mmCIF file of C-alpha atoms in Angstrom:
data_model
loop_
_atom_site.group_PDB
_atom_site.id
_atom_site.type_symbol
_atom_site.label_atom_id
_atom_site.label_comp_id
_atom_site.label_asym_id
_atom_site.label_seq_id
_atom_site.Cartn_x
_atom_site.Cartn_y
_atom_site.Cartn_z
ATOM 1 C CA UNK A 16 66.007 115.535 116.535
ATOM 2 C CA UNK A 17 63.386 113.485 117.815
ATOM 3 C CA UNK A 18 59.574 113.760 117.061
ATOM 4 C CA UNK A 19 57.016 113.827 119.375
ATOM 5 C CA UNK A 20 53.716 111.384 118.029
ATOM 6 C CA UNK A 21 51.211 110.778 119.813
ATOM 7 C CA UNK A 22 48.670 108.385 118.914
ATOM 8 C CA UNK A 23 44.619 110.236 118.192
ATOM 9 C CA UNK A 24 43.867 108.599 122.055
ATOM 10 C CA UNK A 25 46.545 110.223 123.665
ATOM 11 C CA UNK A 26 46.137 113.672 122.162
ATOM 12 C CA UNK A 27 42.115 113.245 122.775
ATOM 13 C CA UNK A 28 42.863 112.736 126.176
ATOM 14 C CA UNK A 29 45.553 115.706 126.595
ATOM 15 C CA UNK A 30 43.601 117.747 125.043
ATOM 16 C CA UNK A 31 40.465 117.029 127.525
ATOM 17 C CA UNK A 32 42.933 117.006 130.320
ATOM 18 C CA UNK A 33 44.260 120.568 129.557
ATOM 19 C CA UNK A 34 40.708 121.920 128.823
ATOM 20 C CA UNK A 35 39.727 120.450 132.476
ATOM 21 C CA UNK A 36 42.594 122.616 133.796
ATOM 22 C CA UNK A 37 41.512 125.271 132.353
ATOM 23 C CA UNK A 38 37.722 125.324 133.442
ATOM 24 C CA UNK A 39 39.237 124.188 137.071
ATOM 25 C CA UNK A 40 41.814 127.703 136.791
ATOM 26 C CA UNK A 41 38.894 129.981 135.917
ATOM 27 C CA UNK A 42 36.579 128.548 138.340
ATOM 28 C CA UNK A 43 39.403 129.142 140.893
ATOM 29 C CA UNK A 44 39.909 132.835 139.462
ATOM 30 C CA UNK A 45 37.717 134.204 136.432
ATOM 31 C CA UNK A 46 40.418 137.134 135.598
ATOM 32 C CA UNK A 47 43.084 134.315 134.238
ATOM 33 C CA UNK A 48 43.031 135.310 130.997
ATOM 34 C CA UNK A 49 45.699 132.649 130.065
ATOM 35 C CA UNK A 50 43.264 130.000 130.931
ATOM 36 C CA UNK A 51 40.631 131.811 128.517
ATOM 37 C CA UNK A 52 43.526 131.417 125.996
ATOM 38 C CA UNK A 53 44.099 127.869 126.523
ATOM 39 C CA UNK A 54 40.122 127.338 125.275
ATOM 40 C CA UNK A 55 40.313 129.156 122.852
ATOM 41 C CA UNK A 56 43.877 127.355 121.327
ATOM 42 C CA UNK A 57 41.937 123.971 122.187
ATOM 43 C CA UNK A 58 39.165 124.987 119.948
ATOM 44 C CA UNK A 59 41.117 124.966 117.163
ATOM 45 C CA UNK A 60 41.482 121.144 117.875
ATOM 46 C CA UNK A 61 38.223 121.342 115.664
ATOM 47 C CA UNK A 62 38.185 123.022 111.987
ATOM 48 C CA UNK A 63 36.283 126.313 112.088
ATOM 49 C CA UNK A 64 34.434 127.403 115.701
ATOM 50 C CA UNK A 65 36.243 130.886 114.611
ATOM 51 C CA UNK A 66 33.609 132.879 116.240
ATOM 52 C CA UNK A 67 33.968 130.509 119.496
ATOM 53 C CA UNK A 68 37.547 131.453 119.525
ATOM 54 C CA UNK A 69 37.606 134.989 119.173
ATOM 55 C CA UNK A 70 35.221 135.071 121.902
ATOM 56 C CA UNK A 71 37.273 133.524 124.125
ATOM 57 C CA UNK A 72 40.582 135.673 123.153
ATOM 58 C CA UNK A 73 38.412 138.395 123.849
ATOM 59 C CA UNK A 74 37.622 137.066 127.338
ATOM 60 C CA UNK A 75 41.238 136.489 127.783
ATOM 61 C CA UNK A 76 42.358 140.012 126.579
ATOM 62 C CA UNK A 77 39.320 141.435 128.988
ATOM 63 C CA UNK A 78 40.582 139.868 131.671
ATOM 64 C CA UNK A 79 44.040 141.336 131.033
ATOM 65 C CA UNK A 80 44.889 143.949 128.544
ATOM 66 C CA UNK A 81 48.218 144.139 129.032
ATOM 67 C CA UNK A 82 49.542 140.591 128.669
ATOM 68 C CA UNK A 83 51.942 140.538 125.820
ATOM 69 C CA UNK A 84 51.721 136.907 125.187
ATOM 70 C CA UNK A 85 47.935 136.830 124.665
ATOM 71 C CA UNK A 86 47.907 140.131 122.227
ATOM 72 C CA UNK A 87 50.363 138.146 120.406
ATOM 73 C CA UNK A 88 47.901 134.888 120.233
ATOM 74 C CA UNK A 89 45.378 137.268 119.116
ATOM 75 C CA UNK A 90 47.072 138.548 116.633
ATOM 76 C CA UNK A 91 48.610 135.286 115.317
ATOM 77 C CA UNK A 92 44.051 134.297 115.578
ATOM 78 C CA UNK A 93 43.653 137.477 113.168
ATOM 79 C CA UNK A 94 46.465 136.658 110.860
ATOM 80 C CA UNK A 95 44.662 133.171 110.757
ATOM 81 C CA UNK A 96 41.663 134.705 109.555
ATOM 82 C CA UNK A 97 42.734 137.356 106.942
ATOM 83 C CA UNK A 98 42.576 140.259 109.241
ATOM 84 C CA UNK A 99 46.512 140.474 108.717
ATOM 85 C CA UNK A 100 46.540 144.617 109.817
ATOM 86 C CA UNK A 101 44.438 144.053 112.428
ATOM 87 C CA UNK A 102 46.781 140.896 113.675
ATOM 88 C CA UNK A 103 50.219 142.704 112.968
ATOM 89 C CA UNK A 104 48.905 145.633 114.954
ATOM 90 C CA UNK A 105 47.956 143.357 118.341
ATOM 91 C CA UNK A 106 51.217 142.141 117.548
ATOM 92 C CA UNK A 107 52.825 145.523 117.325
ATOM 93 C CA UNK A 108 51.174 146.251 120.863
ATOM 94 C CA UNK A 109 52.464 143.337 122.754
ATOM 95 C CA UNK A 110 56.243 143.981 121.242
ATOM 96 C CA UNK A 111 55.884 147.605 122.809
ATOM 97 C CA UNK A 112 54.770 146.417 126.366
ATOM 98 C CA UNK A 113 57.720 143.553 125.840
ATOM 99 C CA UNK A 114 60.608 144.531 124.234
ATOM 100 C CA UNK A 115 62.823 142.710 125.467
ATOM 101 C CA UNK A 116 60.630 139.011 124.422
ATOM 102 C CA UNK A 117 63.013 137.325 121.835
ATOM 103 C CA UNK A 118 59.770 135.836 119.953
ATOM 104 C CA UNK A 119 57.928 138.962 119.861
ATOM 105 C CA UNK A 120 60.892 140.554 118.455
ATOM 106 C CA UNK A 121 61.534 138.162 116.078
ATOM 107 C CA UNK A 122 57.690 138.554 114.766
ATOM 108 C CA UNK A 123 57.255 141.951 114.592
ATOM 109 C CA UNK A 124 60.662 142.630 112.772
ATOM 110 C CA UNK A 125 59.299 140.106 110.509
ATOM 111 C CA UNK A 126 55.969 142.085 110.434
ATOM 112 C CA UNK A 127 57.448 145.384 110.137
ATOM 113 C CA UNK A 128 59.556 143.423 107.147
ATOM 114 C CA UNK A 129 57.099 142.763 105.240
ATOM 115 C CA UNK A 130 54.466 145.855 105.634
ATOM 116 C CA UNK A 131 56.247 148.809 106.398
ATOM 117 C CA UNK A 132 59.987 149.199 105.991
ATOM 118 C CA UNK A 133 62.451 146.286 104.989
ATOM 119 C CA UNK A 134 65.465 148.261 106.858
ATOM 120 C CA UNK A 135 63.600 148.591 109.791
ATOM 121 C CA UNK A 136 62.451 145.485 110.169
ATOM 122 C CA UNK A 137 65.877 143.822 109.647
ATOM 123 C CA UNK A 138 67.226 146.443 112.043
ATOM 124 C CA UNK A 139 64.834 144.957 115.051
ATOM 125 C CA UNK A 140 65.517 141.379 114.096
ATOM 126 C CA UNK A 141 69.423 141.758 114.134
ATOM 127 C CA UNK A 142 68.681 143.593 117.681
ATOM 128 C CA UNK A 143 67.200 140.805 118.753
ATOM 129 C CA UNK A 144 69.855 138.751 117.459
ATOM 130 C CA UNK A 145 72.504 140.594 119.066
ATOM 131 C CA UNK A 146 70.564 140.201 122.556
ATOM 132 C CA UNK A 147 69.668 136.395 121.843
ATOM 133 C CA UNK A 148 72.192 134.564 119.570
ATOM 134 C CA UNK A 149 70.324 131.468 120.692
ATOM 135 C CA UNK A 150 66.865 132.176 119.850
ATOM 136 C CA UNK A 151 65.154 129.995 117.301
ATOM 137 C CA UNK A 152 62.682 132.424 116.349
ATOM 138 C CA UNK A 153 64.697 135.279 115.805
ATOM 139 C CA UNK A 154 67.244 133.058 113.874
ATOM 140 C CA UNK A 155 64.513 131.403 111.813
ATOM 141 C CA UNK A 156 62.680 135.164 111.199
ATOM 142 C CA UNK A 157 66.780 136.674 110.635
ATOM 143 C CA UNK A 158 67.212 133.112 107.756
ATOM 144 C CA UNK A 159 63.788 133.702 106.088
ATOM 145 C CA UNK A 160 64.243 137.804 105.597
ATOM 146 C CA UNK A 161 67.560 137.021 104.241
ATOM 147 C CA UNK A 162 66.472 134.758 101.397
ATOM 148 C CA UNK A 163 63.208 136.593 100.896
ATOM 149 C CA UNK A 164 65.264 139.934 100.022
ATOM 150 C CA UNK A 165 67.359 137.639 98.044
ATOM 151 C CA UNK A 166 70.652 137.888 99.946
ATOM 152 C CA UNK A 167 71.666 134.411 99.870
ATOM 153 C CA UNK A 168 74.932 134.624 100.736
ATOM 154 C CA UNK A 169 73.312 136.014 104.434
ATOM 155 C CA UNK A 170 70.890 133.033 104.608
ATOM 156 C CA UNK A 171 73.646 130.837 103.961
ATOM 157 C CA UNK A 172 75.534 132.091 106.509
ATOM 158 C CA UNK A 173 72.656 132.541 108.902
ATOM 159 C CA UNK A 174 71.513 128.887 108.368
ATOM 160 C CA UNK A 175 74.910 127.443 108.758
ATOM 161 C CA UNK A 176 75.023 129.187 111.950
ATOM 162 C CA UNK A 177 71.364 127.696 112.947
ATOM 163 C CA UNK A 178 73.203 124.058 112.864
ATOM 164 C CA UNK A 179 73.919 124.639 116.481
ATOM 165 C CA UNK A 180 70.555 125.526 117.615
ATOM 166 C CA UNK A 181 68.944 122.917 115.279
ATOM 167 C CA UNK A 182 71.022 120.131 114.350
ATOM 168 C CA UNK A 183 70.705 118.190 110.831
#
């Protein structure tokens, strides 16, 4: 498996080159909440500038309500911040209006796991695993319930099957 490194110039550079696109996307059309997103993931480039990043989730999520992907970036920002109920909940939300999303399955069994009910949650991750035997998240949420409920003869088995979708 090969690792990507870049060298502090190269990522300085991508990084101004994908907040450009951004500013150039919302100047083009101020409803792309995806683009609001984008800032807001680049500001974490620095440590801290939370406030400056929930703003601009909360631009993005203004801009459109409904898009699964950025409730889930807001509520992986919340998680990030302590507000884990808040988070799991935005996460909850985007599962609902995308069901059928292997990673938002895979996190909100995972959340449901470890806040509400350990059969349920296992029941929606081996759902998802059913639907996508190929997913990394789902197999990596599926490995990690296993040995936190202490079923290691599952996360064996679970990880040995998770050599073909990450080798060595």
């Amino acid at each position: 498996l090969e690792v990507l490194r870049l060298a502090r110039a190269d990522r300085a550079r991508l990084v101004e080159d994908a907040r450009e696109a951004a500013e150039r996307a919302l100047g083009a059309d101020p409803s792309m909440g995806e683009a609001y997103a984008v800032l807001a993931a680049l500001e974490g480039e620095f440590f801290g500038r939370w406030r400056e990043r929930e703003a601009l989730i909360e631009k993005a999520l203004a801009a459109e309500p409904n898009n699964p992907h950025l409730l889930f970036r807001h509520g992986q920002f919340l998680v990030s911040v302590g507000r884990v109920e808040d988070g799991y909940a935005q996460q909850a939300r985007a599962f609902e209006l995308d069901p059928l999303d292997p990673m938002l399955a895979a996190f909100h069994g995972y959340n449901v796991w470890s806040k509400r009910s350990k059969s349920e949650g296992r029941a929606i991750l081996d759902e998802a695993a059913k639907r996508y035997p190929d997913n990394v998240f789902v197999w990596f949420m599926r490995q990690s319930v296993a040995a936190l409920d202490g079923d290691f003869a599952l996360a064996i088995k679970i990880r040995q099957d998770g050599e073909r979708l990450v080798p060595s």
